[in-house]
CSV table of C-alpha atoms and ligand atoms in Angstrom, one decimal:
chain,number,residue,atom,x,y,z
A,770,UNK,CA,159.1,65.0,128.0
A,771,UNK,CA,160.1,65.4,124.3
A,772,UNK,CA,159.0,61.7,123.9
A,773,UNK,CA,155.9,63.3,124.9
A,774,UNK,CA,155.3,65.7,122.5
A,775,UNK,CA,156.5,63.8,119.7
A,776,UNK,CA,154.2,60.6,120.6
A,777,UNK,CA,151.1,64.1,120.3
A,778,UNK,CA,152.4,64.8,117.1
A,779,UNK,CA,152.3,61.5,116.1
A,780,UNK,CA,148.4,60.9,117.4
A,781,UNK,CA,147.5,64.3,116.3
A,782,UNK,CA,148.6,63.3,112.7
A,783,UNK,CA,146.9,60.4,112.7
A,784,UNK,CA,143.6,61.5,113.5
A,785,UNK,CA,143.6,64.7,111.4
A,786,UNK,CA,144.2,62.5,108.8
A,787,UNK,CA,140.8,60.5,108.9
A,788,UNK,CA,139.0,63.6,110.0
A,789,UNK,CA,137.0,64.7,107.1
A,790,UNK,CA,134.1,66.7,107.7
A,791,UNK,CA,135.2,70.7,109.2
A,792,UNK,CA,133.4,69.9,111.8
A,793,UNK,CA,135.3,67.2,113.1
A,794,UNK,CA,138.9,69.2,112.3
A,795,UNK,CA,137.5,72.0,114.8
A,796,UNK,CA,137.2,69.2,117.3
A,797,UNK,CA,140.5,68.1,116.8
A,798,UNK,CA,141.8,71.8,116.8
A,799,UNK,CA,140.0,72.5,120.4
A,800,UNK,CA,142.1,68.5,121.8
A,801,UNK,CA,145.2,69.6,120.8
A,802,UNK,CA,145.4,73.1,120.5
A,803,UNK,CA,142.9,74.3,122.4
A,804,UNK,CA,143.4,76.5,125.7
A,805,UNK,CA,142.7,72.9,127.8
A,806,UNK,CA,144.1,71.1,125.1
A,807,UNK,CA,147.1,68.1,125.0
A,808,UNK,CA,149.7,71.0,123.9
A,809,UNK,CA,148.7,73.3,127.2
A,810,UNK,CA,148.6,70.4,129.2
A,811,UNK,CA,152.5,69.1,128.7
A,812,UNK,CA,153.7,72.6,128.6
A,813,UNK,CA,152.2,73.1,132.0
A,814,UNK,CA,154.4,70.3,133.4
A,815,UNK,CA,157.6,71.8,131.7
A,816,UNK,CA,157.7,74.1,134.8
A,817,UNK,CA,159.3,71.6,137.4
A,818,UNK,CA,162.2,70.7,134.5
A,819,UNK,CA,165.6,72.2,135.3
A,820,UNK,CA,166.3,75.7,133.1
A,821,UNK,CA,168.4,74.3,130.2
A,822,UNK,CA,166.1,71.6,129.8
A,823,UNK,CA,163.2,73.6,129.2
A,824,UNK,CA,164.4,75.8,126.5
A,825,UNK,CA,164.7,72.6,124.8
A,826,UNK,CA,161.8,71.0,125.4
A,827,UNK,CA,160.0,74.6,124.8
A,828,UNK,CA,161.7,74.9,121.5
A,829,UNK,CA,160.2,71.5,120.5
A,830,UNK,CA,157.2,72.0,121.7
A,831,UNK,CA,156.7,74.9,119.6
A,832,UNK,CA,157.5,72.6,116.3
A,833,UNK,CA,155.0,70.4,117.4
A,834,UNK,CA,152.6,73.3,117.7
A,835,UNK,CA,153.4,74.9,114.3
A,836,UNK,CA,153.2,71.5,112.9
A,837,UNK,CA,149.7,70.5,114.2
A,838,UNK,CA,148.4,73.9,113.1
A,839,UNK,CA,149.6,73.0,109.4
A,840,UNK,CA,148.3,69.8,109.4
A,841,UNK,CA,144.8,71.2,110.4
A,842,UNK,CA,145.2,73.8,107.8
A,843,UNK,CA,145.6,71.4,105.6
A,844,UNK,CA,143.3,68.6,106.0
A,845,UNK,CA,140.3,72.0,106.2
A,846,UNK,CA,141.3,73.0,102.9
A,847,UNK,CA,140.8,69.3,102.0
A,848,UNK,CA,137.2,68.8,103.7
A,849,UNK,CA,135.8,72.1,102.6
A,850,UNK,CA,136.4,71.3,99.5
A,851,UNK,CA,135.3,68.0,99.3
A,852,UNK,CA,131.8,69.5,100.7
A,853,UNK,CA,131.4,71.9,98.0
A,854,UNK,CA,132.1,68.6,95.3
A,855,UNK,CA,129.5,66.9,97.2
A,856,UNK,CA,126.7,69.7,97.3
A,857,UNK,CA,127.2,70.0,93.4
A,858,UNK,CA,126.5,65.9,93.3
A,859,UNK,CA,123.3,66.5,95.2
A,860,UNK,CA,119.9,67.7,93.4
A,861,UNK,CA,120.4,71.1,91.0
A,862,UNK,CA,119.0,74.5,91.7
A,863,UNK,CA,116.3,75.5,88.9
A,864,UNK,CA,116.3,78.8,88.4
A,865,UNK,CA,114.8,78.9,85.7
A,866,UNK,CA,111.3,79.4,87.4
A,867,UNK,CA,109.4,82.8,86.8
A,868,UNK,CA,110.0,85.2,90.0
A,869,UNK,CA,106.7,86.4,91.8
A,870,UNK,CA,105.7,89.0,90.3
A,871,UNK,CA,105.2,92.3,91.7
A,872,UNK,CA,102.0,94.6,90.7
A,873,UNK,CA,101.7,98.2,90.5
A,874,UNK,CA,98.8,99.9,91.5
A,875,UNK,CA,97.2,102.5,90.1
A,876,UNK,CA,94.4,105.5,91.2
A,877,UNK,CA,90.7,104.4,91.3
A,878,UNK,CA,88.9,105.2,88.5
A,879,UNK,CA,87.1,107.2,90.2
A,880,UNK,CA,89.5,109.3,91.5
A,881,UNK,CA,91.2,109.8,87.9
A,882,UNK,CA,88.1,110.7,86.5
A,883,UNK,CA,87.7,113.4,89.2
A,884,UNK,CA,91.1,114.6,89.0
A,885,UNK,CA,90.8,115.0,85.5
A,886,UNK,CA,87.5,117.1,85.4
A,887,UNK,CA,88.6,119.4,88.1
A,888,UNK,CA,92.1,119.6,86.2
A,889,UNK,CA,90.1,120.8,83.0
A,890,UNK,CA,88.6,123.5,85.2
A,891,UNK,CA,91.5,124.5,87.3
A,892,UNK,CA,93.0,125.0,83.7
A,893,UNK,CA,90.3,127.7,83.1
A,894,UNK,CA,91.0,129.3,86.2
A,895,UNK,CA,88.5,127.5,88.7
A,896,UNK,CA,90.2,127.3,92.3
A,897,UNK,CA,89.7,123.6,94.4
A,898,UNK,CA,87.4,123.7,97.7
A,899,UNK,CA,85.4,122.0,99.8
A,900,UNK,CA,83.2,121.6,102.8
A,901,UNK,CA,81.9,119.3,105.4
A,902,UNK,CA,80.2,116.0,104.2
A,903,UNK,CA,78.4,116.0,107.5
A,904,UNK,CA,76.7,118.9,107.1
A,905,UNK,CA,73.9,121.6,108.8
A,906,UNK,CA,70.7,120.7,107.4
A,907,UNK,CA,70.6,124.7,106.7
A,908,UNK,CA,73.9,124.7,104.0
A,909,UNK,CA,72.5,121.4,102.5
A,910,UNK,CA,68.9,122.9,102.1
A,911,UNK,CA,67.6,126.1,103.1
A,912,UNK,CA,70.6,128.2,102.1
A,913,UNK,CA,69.8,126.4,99.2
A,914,UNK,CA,66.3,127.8,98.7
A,915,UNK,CA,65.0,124.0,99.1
A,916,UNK,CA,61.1,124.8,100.1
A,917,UNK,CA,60.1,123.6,103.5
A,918,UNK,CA,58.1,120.5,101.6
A,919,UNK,CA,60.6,119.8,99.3
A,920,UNK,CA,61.2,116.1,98.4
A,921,UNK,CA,64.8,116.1,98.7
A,922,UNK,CA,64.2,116.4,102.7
A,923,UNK,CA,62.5,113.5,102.6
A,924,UNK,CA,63.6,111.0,105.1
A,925,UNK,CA,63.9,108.5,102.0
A,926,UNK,CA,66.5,110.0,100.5
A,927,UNK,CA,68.8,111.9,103.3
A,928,UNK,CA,70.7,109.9,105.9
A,929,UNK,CA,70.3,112.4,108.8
A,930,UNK,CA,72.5,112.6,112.0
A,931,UNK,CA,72.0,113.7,115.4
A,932,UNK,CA,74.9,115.6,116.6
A,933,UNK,CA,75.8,113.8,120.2
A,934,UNK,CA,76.2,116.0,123.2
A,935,UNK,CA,73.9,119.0,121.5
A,936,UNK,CA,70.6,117.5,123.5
A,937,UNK,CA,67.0,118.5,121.9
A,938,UNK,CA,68.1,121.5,120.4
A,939,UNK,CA,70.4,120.0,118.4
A,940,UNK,CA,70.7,121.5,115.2
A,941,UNK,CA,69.5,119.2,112.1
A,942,UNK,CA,72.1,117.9,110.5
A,943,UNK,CA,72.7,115.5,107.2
A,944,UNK,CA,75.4,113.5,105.7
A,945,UNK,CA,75.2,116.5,102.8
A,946,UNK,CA,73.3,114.6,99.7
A,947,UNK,CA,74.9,117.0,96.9
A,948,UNK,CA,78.0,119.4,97.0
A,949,UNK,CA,75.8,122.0,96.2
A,950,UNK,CA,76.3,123.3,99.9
A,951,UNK,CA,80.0,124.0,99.3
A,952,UNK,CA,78.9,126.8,97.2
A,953,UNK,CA,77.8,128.6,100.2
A,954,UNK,CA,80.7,127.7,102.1
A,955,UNK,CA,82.7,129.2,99.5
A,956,UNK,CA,80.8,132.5,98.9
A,957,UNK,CA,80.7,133.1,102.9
A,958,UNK,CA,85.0,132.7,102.8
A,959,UNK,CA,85.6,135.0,100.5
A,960,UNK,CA,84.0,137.9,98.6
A,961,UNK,CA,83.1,138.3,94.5
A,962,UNK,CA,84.5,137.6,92.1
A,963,UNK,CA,84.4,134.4,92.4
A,964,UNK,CA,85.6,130.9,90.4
A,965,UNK,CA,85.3,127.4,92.3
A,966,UNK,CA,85.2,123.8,91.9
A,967,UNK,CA,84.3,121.7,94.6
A,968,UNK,CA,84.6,117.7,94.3
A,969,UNK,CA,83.5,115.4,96.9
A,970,UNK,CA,82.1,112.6,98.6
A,971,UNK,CA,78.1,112.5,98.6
A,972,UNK,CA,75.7,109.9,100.2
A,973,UNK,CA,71.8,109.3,99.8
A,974,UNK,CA,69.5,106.2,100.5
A,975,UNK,CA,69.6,104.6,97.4
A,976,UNK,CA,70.6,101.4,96.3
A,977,UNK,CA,71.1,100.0,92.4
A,978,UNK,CA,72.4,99.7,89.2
A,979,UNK,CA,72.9,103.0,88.5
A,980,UNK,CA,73.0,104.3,92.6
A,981,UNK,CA,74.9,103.3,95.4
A,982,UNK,CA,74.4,105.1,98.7
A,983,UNK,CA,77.9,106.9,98.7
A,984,UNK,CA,78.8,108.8,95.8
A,985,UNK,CA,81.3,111.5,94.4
A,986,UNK,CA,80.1,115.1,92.8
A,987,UNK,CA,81.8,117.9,91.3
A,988,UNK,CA,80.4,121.3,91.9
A,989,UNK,CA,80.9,124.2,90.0
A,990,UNK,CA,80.7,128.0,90.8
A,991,UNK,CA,81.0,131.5,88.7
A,992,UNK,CA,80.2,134.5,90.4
A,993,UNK,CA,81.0,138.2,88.9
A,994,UNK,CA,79.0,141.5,87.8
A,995,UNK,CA,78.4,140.3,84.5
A,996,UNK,CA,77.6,136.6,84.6
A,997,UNK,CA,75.3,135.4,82.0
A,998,UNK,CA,73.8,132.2,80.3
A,999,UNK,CA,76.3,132.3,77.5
A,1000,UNK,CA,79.5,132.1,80.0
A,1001,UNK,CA,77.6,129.1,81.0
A,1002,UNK,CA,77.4,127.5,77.6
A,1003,UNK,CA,81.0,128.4,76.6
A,1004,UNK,CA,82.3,127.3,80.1
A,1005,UNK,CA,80.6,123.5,80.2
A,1006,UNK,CA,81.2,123.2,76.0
A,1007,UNK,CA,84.9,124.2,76.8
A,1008,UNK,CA,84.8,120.7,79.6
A,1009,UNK,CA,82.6,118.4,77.4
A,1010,UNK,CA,85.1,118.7,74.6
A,1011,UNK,CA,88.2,118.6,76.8
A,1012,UNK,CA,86.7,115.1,78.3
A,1013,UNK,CA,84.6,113.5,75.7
A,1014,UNK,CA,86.3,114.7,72.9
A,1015,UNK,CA,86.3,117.4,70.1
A,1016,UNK,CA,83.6,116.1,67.9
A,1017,UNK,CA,81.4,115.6,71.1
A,1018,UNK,CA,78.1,117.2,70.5
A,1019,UNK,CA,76.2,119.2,73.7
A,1020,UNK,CA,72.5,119.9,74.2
A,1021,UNK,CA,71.2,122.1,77.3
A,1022,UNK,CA,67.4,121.1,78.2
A,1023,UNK,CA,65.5,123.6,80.7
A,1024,UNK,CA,64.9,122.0,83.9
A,1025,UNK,CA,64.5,122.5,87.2
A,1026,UNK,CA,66.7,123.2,90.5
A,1027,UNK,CA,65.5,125.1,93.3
A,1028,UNK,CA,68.9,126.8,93.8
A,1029,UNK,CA,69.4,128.2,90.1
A,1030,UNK,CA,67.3,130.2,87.8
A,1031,UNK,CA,66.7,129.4,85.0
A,1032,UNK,CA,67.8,126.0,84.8
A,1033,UNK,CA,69.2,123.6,82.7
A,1034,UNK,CA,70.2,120.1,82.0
A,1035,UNK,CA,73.0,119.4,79.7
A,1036,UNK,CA,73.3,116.4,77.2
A,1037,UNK,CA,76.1,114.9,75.2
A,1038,UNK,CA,75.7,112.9,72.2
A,1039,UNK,CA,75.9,109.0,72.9
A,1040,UNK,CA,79.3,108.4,73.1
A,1041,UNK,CA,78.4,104.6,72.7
A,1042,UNK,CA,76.6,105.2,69.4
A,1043,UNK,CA,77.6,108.1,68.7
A,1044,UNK,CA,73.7,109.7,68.2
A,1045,UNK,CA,72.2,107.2,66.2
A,1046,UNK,CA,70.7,104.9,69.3
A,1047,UNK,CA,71.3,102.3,71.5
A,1048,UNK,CA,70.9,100.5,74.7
A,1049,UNK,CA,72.9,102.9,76.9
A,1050,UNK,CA,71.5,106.1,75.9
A,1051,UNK,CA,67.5,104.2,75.5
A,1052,UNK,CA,67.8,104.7,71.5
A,1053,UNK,CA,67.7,108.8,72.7
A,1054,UNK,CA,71.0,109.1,71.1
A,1055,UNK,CA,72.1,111.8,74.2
A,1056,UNK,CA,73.2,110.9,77.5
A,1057,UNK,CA,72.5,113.3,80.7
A,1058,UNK,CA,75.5,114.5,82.4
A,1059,UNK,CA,75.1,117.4,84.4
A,1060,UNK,CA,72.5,119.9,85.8
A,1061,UNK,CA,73.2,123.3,86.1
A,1062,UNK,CA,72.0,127.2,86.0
A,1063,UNK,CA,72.2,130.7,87.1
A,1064,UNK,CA,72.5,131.0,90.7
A,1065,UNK,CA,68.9,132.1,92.1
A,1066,UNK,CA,69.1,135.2,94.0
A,1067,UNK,CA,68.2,133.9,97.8
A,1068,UNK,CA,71.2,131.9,97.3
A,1069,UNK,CA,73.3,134.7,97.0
A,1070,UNK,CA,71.6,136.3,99.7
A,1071,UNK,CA,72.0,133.6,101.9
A,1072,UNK,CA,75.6,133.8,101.4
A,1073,UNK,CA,76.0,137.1,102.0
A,1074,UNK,CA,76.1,137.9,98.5
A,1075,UNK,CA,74.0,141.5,97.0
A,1076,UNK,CA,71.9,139.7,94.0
A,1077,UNK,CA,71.8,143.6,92.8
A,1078,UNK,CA,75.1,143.5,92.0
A,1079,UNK,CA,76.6,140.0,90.9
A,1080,UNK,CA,75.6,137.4,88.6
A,1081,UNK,CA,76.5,133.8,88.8
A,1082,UNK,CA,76.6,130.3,87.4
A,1083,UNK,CA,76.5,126.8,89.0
A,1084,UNK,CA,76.7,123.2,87.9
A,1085,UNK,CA,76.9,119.9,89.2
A,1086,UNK,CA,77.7,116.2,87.9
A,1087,UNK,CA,78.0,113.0,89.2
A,1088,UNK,CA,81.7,111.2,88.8
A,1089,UNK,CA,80.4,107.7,88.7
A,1090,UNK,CA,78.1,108.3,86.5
A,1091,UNK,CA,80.7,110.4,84.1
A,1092,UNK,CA,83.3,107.4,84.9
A,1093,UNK,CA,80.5,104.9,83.5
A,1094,UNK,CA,80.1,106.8,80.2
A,1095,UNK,CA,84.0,107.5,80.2
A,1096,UNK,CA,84.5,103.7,80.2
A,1097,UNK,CA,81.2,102.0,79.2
A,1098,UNK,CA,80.6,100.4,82.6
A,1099,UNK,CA,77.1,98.6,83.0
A,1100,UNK,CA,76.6,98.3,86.6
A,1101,UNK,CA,77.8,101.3,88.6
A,1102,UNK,CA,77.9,99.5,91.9
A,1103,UNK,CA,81.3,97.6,90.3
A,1104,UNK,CA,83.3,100.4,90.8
A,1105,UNK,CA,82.5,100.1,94.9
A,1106,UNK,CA,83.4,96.3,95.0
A,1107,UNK,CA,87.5,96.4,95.3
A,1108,UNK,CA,87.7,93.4,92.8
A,1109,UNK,CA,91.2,93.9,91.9
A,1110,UNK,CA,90.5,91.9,88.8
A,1111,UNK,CA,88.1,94.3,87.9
A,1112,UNK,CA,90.2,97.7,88.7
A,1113,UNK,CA,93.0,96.4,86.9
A,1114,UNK,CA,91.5,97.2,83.5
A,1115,UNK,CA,91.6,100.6,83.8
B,1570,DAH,N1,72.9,119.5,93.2
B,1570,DAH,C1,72.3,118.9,92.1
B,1570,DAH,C2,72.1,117.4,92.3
B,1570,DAH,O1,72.7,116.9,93.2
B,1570,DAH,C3,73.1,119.1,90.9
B,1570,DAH,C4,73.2,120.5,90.4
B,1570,DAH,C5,72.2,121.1,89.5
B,1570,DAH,C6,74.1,121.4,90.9
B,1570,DAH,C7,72.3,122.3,89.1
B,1570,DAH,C8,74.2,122.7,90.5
B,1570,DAH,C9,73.2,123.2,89.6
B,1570,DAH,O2,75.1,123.6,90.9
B,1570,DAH,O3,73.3,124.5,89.2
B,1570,DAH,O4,71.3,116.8,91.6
């Protein structure tokens, strides 16, 4: 029996020895020390061996245990090693290769140049809101003193909607072409005085250069008991100088706009040539960037406003358009296509 366990020490020894990969010393470990291995196997014939005898052979076999286990140790140490000498042999590692490299993204430039006109007005004491963009034909026009025959109802230029579920008496509705209709919204909420700006999302059917069907507008609205012409002027001076610049020069132009009385349109001074002509501004030397007036009186009394005792002023611009003079842009219809190469300059 001890014979036995020495002849396993021996065998053991030898083949540890020429093991060298890990892998093969975990083989080895499982043969002969393993819970079916050589070692279990003799010590579960030591049982039929008279008492004395077996505390011998017991005692040995636990020296032969020990010793196997150290010789594993060992010859691991040895093979891990010698695979870590080989990976360095093998190819190298470059690291000297640029990483990916990870972009940030930034806000449309359409939505900074919105947030930045309605900051300038919250900053004079304008509050934010809004309305529907699928709107009653009745907010988008008539509220709006529109005449019947007006062609702004024309089917050309309005997407209209029919409201599912209302039958032939639906009520005529519109994807609103302007924000103007907010301005009713917000004098039906809450009562005079009154100081709003109203951005959003407007759509008509037209399609080029300079229009795309979908487009953004900022509405303005002042409404107190002493409103006049000249809070008008100061008020859109005040935001032409806060976004174009100091030296920016304005113009108002009377116009037209069923919904305001008088009306105006306001100019600034090429900001391309700076008034002395070019392409951008058709050698005019002013570019048009709003329209905007005192409220007429059937718009306040469509609100629910008395026109015998406040006074009011509205304007309107387009943010694409004020986004293309803000940055020069040629075609507006860019700023719709999600070229990343092209949103990335701003
Ligand atoms: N709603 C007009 C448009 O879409 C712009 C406008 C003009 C708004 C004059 C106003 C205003 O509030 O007073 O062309």
């Amino acid at each position: 029996m001890q014979n036995h366990f020495q002849t396993l020490l021996e065998q053991a020894k030898e083949e540890i020895e020429a093991g060298d990969s890990p892998a093969q010393l975990e083989a080895l470990r499982v043969k002969y020390l393993g819970k079916k291995g050589a070692l279990s196997q003799g010590l579960s014939q030591m049982g039929k061996l008279p008492h004395e005898e077996r505390k011998k052979i017991g005692a040995v076999a636990n020296q032969v245990k020990a010793a196997v286990e150290a010789l594993l140790e060992r010859a691991m140490q040895r093979a891990e090693e010698a695979a870590l000498k080989a990976s360095l042999k093998g190819p190298k590692l470059d690291i000297s290769l640029p990483g990916r490299l990870c972009r940030q993204g930034h806000r449309h430039p359409v939505s900074q140049t919105m947030d930045d006109i309605v900051d300038i007005f919250v900053g004079m004491g304008f509050e934010v809101a809004d309305g529907p963009e699928v709107e009653l034909g009745w907010y988008n026009f008539e509220a709006l003193n529109f005449l019947e025959n007006h062609p702004a109802r024309d089917m050309q230029d309005s997407f209209y909607v029919s409201p599912e579920g209302f039958g032939e008496n639906a009520p005529p509705m519109v994807l609103r072409t302007h924000t103007s209709p907010v301005q009713i919204r917000a004098m039906q909420a809450s009562p005079p005085p009154l100081r709003a700006i109203m951005p959003g999302r407007v759509y008509r059917r037209d399609f080029d250069i300079t229009h795309t069907p979908m487009f953004h507008q900022v509405e303005g609205l002042f409404v107190d008991t002493h409103v006049s012409m000249a809070d008008l002027k100061g008020t859109l001076n005040a935001f032409v100088r806060a976004f174009f610049g100091e030296s920016v020069k304005t113009r108002f132009r009377a116009s037209y706009f069923p919904f305001t009385e008088p009306s105006a349109e306001v100019d600034i001074g090429c900001v391309i040539c700076q008034g002395t002509g070019c392409r951008v501004c058709k050698m005019s030397g002013w570019l048009e960037i709003l329209g905007a007036g005192m409220v007429h009186p059937n718009v306040f009394s469509a609100s629910g406003y008395n026109p015998q005792e406040v006074t009011g002023f509205a304007f309107g611009m387009g943010i694409e358009r004020t986004a293309m003079l803000r940055y020069g842009l040629g075609d507006l219809r860019a700023l719709f296509e999600n070229d990343v190469r092209f949103l990335a300059q701003f």
